[in-house]
Tab-separated table of C-alpha atoms in Angstrom:
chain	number	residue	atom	x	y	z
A	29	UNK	CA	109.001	54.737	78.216
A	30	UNK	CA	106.624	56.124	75.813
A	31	UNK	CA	105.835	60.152	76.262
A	32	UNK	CA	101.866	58.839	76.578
A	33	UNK	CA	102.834	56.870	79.830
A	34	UNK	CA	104.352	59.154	81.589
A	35	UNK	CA	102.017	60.609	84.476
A	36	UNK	CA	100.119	64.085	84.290
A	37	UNK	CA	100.316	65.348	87.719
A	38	UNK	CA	98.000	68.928	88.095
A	39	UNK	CA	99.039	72.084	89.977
A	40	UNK	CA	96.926	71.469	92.636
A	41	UNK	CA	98.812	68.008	93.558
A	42	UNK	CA	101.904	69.834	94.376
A	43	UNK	CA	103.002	69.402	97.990
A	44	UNK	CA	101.508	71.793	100.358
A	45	UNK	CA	105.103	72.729	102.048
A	46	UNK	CA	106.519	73.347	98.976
A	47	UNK	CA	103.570	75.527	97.746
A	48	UNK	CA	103.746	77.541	101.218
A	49	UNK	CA	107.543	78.190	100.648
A	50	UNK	CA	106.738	79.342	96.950
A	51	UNK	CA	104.499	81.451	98.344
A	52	UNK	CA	106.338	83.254	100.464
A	53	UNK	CA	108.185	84.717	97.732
A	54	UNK	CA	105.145	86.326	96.668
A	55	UNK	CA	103.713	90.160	97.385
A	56	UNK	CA	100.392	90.710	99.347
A	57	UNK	CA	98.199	91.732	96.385
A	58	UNK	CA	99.226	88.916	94.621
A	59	UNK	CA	98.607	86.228	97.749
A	60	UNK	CA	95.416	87.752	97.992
A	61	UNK	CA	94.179	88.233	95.005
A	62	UNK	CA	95.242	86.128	91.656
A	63	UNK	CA	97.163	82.975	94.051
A	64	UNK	CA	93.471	82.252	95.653
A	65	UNK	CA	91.992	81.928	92.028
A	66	UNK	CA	94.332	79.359	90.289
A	67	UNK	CA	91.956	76.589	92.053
A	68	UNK	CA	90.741	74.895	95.582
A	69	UNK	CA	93.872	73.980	96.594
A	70	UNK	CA	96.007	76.753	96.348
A	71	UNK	CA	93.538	78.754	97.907
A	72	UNK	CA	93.735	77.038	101.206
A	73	UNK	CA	97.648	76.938	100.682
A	74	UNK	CA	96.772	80.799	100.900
A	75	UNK	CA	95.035	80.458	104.521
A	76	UNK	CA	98.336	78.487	105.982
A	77	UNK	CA	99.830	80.426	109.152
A	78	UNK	CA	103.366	81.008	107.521
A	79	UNK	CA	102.177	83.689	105.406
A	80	UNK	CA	100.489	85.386	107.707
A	81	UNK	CA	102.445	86.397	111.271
A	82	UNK	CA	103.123	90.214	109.796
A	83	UNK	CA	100.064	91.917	107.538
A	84	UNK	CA	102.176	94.978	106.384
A	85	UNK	CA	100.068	97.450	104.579
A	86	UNK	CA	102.601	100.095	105.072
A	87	UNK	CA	102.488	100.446	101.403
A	88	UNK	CA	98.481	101.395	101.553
A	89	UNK	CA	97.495	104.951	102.238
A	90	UNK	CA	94.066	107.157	102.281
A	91	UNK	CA	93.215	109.360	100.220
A	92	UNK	CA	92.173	112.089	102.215
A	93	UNK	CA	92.131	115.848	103.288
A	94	UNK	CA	93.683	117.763	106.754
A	95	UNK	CA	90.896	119.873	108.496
A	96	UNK	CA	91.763	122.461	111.214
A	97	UNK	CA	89.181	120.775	113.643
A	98	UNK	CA	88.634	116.830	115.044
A	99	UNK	CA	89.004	114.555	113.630
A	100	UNK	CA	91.732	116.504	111.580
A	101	UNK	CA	91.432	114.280	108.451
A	102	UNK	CA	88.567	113.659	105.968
A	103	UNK	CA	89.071	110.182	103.765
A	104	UNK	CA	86.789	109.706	101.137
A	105	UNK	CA	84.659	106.711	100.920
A	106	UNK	CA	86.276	104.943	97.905
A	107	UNK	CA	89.597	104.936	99.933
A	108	UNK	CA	87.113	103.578	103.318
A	109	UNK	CA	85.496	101.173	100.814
A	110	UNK	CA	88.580	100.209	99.435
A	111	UNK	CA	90.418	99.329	102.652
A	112	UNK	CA	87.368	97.683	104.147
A	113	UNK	CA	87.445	94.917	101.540
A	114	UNK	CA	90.997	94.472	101.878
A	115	UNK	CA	90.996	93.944	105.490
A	116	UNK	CA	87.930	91.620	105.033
A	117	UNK	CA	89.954	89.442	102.410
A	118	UNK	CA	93.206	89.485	104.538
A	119	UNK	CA	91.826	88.568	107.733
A	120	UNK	CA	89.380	85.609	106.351
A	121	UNK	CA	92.813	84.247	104.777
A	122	UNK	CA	94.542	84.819	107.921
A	123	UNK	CA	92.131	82.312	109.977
A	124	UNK	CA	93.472	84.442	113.139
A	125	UNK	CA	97.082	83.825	112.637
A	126	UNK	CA	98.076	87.517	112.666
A	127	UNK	CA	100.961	88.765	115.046
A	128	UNK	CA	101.982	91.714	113.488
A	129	UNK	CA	99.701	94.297	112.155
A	130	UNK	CA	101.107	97.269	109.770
A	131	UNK	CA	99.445	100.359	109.121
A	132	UNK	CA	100.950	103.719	107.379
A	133	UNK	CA	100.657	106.967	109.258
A	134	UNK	CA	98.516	108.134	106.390
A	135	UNK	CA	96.357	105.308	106.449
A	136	UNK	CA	93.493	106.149	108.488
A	137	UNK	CA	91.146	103.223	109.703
A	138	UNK	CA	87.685	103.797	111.478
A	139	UNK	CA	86.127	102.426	114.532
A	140	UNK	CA	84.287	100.057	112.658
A	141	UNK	CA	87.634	98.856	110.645
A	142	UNK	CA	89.626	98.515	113.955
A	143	UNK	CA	87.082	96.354	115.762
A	144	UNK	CA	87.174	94.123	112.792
A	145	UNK	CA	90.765	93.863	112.832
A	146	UNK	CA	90.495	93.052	116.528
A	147	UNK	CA	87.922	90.250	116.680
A	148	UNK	CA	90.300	88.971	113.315
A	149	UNK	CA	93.423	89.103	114.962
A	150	UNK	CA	93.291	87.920	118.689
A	151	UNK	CA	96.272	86.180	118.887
A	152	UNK	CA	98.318	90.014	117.851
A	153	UNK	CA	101.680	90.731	119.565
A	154	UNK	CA	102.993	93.768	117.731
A	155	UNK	CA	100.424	96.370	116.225
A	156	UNK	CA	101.836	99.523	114.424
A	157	UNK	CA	99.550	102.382	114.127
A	158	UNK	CA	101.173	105.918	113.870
A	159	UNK	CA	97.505	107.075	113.717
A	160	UNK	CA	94.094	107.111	115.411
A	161	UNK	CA	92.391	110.612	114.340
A	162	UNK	CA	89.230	108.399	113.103
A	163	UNK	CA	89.329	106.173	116.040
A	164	UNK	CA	87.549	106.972	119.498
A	165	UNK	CA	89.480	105.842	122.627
A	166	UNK	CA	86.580	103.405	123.876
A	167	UNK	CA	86.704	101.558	120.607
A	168	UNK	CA	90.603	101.548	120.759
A	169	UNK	CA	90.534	100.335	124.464
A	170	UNK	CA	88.225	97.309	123.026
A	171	UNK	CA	90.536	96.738	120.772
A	172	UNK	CA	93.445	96.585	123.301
A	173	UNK	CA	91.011	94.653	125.541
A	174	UNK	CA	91.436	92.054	122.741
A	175	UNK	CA	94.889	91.580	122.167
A	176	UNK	CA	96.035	89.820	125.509
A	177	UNK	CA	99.006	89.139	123.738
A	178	UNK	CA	100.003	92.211	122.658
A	179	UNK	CA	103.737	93.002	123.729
A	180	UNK	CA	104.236	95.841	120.993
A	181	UNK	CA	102.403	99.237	120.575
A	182	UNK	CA	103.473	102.409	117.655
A	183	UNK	CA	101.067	104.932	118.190
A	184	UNK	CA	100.843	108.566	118.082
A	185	UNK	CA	100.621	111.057	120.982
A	186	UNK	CA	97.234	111.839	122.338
A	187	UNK	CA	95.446	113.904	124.559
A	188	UNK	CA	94.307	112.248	127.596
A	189	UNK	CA	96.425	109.332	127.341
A	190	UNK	CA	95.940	107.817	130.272
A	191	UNK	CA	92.920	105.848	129.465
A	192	UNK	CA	94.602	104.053	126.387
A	193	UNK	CA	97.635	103.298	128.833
A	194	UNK	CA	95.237	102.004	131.589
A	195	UNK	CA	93.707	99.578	129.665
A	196	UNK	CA	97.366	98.044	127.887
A	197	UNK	CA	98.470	98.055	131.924
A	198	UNK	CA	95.082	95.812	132.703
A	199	UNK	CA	94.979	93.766	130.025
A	200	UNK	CA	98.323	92.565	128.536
A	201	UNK	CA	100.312	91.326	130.878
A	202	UNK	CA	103.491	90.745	128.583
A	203	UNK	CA	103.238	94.619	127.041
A	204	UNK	CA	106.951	95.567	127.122
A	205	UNK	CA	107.697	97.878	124.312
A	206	UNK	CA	106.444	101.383	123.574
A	207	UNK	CA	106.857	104.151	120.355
A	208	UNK	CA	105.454	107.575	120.151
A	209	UNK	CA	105.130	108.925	117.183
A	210	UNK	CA	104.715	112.310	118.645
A	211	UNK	CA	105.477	114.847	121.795
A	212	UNK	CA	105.735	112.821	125.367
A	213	UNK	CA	104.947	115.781	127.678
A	214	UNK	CA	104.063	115.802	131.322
A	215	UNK	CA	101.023	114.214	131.186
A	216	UNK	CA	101.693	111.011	128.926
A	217	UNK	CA	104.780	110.089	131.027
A	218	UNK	CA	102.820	109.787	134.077
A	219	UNK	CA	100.612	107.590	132.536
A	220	UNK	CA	103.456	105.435	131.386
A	221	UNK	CA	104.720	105.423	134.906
A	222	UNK	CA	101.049	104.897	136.758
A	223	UNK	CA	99.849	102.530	134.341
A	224	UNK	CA	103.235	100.777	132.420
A	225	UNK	CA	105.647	100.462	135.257
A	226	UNK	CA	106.549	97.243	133.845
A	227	UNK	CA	107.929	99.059	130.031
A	228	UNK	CA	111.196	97.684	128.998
A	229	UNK	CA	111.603	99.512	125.848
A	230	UNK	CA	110.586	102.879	124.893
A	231	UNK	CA	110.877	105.278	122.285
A	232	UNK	CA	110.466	108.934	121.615
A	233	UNK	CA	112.073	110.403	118.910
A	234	UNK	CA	111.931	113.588	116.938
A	235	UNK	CA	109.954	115.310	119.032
A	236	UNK	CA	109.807	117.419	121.812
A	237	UNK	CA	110.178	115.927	125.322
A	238	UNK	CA	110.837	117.900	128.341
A	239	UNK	CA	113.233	117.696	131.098
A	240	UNK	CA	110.612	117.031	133.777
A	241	UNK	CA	108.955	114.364	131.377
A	242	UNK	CA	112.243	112.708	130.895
A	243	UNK	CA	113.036	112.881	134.791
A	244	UNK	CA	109.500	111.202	135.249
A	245	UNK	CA	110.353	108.239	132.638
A	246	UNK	CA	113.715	107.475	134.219
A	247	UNK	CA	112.750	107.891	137.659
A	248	UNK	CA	109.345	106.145	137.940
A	249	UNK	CA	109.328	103.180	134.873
A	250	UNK	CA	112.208	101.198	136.988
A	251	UNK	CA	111.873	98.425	134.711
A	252	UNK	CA	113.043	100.118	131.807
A	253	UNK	CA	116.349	98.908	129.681
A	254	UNK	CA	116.389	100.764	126.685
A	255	UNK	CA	115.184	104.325	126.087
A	256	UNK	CA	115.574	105.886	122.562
A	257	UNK	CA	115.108	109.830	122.675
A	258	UNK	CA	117.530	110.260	119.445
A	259	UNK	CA	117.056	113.965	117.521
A	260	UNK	CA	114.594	115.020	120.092
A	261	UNK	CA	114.256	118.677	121.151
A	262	UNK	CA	114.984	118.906	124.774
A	263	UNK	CA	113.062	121.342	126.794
A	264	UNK	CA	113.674	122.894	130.369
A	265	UNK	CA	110.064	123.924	131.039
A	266	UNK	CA	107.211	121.088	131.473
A	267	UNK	CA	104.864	123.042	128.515
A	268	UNK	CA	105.802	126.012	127.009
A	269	UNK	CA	102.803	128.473	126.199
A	270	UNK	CA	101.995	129.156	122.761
A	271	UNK	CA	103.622	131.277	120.909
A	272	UNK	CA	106.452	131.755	123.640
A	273	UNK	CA	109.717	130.189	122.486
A	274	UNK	CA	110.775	126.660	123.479
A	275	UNK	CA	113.762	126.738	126.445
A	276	UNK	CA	115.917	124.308	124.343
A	277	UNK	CA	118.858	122.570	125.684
A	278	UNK	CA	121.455	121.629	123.790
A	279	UNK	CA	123.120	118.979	126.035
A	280	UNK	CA	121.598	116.317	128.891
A	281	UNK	CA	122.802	117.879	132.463
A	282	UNK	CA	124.538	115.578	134.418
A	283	UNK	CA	121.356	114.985	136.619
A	284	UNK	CA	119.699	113.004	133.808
A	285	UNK	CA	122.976	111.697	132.452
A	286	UNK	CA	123.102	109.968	136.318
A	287	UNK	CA	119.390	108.714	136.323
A	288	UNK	CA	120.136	106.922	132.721
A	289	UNK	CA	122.917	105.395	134.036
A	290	UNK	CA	121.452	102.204	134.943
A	291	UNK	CA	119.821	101.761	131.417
A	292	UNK	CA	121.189	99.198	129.000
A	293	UNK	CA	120.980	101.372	126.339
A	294	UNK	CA	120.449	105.417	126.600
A	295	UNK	CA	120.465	105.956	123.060
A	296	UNK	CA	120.360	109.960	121.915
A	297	UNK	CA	121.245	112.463	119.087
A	298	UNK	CA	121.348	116.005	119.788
A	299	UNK	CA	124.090	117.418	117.270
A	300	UNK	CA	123.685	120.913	115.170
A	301	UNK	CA	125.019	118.819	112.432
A	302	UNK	CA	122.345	116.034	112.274
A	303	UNK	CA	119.938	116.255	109.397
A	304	UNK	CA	117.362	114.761	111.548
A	305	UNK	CA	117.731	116.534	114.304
A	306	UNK	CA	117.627	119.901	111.877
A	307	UNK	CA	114.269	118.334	110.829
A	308	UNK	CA	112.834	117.843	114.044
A	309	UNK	CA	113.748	121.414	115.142
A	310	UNK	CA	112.634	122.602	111.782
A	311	UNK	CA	109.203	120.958	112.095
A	312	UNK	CA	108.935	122.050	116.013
A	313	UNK	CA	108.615	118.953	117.178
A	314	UNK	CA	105.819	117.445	115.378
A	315	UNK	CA	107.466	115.418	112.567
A	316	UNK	CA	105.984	115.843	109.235
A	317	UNK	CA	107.049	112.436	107.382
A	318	UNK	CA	105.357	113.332	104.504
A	319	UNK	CA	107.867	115.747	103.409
A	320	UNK	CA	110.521	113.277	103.914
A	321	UNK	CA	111.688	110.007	102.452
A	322	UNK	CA	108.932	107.775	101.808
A	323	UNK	CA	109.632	105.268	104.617
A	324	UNK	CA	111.762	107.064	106.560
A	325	UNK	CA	109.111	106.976	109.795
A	326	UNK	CA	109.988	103.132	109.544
A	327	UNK	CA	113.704	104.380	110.568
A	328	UNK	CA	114.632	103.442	114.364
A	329	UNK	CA	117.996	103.244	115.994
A	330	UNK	CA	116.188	100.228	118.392
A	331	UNK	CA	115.945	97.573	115.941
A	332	UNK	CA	112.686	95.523	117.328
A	333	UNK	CA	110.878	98.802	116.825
A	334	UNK	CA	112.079	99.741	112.915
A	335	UNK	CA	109.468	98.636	110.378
C-alpha cells in the first residue's frame, strides 16, 4: 500500500471511551484548562461524568490574613477572583455530576461562592469543608437544603450549631457520617443527638471533648457504629472557664468504656508517647494544621472520612 493511501484520521475522531480513560490520567488544571482547547471534541470529552464524581481543590488555598474579630480571616480579592472563575469553569464542565466536593481548611469560600457550588452540584453526597468563617449559617443551611443527597459532612466546630444540624436532620435523609474539625462540647453533641439521631459514623479528633459530651454522643445517637475520638484531650468538666486549667484525664473510666461497648468500632489514642496527641495537647485543643505536614488534616484512622 502506498504511504499516500493510507487514511489520516484527526485527534478529534478518537473514540470517546478511550479519550475519557486518557483523561483520567490527567491533573485538574490541565482538564480544565489546555484539554478543553485542543478542539470541539475533546472539550465535551471534558464534560463526561467520569471525571467529575470528586472536585478536589485541596491543593488551592487563599491568600489571606487572621483578624482577632468575625469573620477571623481577610482574603484578598485576587485570591476571591481567582477561585470564583475556577469554580465557574469546573462546575460548567461538571454538567451537575459532582459527588464529592474538596475544599482546604485555608481555602475560604463566600456566601456567594457556596450558593454557586450548590445550585452546580445537586446531586453532592460527600462535601469537605474544614471552614466556614466567610459563610453565614442561612446561606450554608440553603446550601444543605440543596444537597438531598448528601450522606457526608467535614466541617469545623461552630457556635450555635444546632441550626446547621437541624437543617442536615430535615433535609437529607441518607446523612450518616459526621467530622469535626474542631472542639465537640456540650452544646454541639446535643444537637447531634436532637437533630442526627440517625449518625452512623462520627469523628472528633484532636481536640478537646468532654466527658459529659462524650456520655451525650454514646448515650443519645443509638444508631451510631463507629466513633473516632483518637488524640483527643479528655475533659471531666462540661466547659472549663478561661484561663482555669483543663481537668484532663488520662484514661476512659469504665463508665464510658461500658456505653462504647456496643460500637463496632471505638477507635481512640490517648498515649504520652503519641506525637499527635503531644500536638493536640500542645495546641490546646484547637489543631493548628498549618504548622504541621502539609496534608496531614487529610489523616483519619476511619478510612471513608481520610481525604
Amino acid at each position: 500500500m502506498e504511504k499516500g493511501d493510507s487514511p489520516v484520521r484527526r485527534w478529534e475522531d478518537l473514540d470517546i471511551n478511550i479519550l475519557v480513560t486518557i483523561l483520567l490520567s490527567f491533573d485538574l488544571f490541565q482538564l480544565i484548562y489546555a484539554i478543553p482547547q485542543v478542539c470541539r471534541a475533546w472539550r465535551l470529552a471534558c464534560c463526561d461524568p467520569l471525571l467529575w464524581k470528586t472536585l478536589d481543590l485541596s491543593v488551592l488555598q487563599s491568600n489571606f490574613i487572621r483578624l482577632p474579630l468575625k469573620p477571623y480571616v481577610y482574603v484578598d480579592s485576587p485570591s476571591e477572583k481567582k477561585l470564583s472563575r475556577l469554580l465557574n469553569i469546573c462546575l460548567n464542565l461538571s454538567r451537575g455530576n459532582i459527588q464529592t466536593l474538596i475544599f482546604h481548611p485555608n481555602l475560604y469560600l463566600n456566601d456567594n461562592q457556596l450558593t454557586f457550588a450548590a445550585e452546580r452540584c445537586p446531586r453532592l453526597k460527600r462535601l469537605v469543608m474544614p471552614s466556614w468563617n466567610k459563610i453565614k449559617k442561612r446561606t450554608m443551611c440553603r446550601a444543605i437544603h440543596i444537597w438531598k443527597d448528601l450522606e457526608s459532612l467535614t466541617m469545623p466546630s461552630i457556635n450555635n450549631p444546632a441550626r446547621a444540624m437541624e437543617e442536615i436532620g430535615r433535609s437529607c435523609q441518607n446523612f450518616s457520617a459526621l467530622k469535626i474539625m474542631g472542639p465537640c462540647d456540650m452544646l454541639f453533641a446535643s444537637a447531634l443527638a436532637s437533630f442526627l439521631p440517625n449518625l452512623e459514623v462520627l469523628r472528633v479528633r484532636c481536640t478537646v471533648l468532654s466527658k459529659p459530651a462524650l456520655a451525650i454522643i454514646l448515650e443519645e445517637l443509638k444508631k451510631l457504629k463507629v466513633l473516632n475520638i483518637s488524640h483527643c484531650i479528655i475533659t471531666e468538666d462540661p466547659e472549663d472557664p478561661p484561663l482555669v486549667p483543663m481537668n484532663i484525664q488520662t484514661e476512659l473510666d469504665e463508665s464510658i468504656l461500658e456505653k462504647a461497648s456496643r460500637l463496632d468500632k471505638f477507635l481512640t489514642c490517648m498515649s504520652d508517647s503519641c506525637i499527635m496527641c503531644q500536638r493536640a495537647l500542645n495546641d490546646q485543643g484547637f489543631m493548628r494544621w498549618y504548622r504541621y505536614e502539609e496534608d496531614l488534616w487529610k489523616v483519619d484512622e476511619v478510612k471513608s472520612l481520610a481525604v
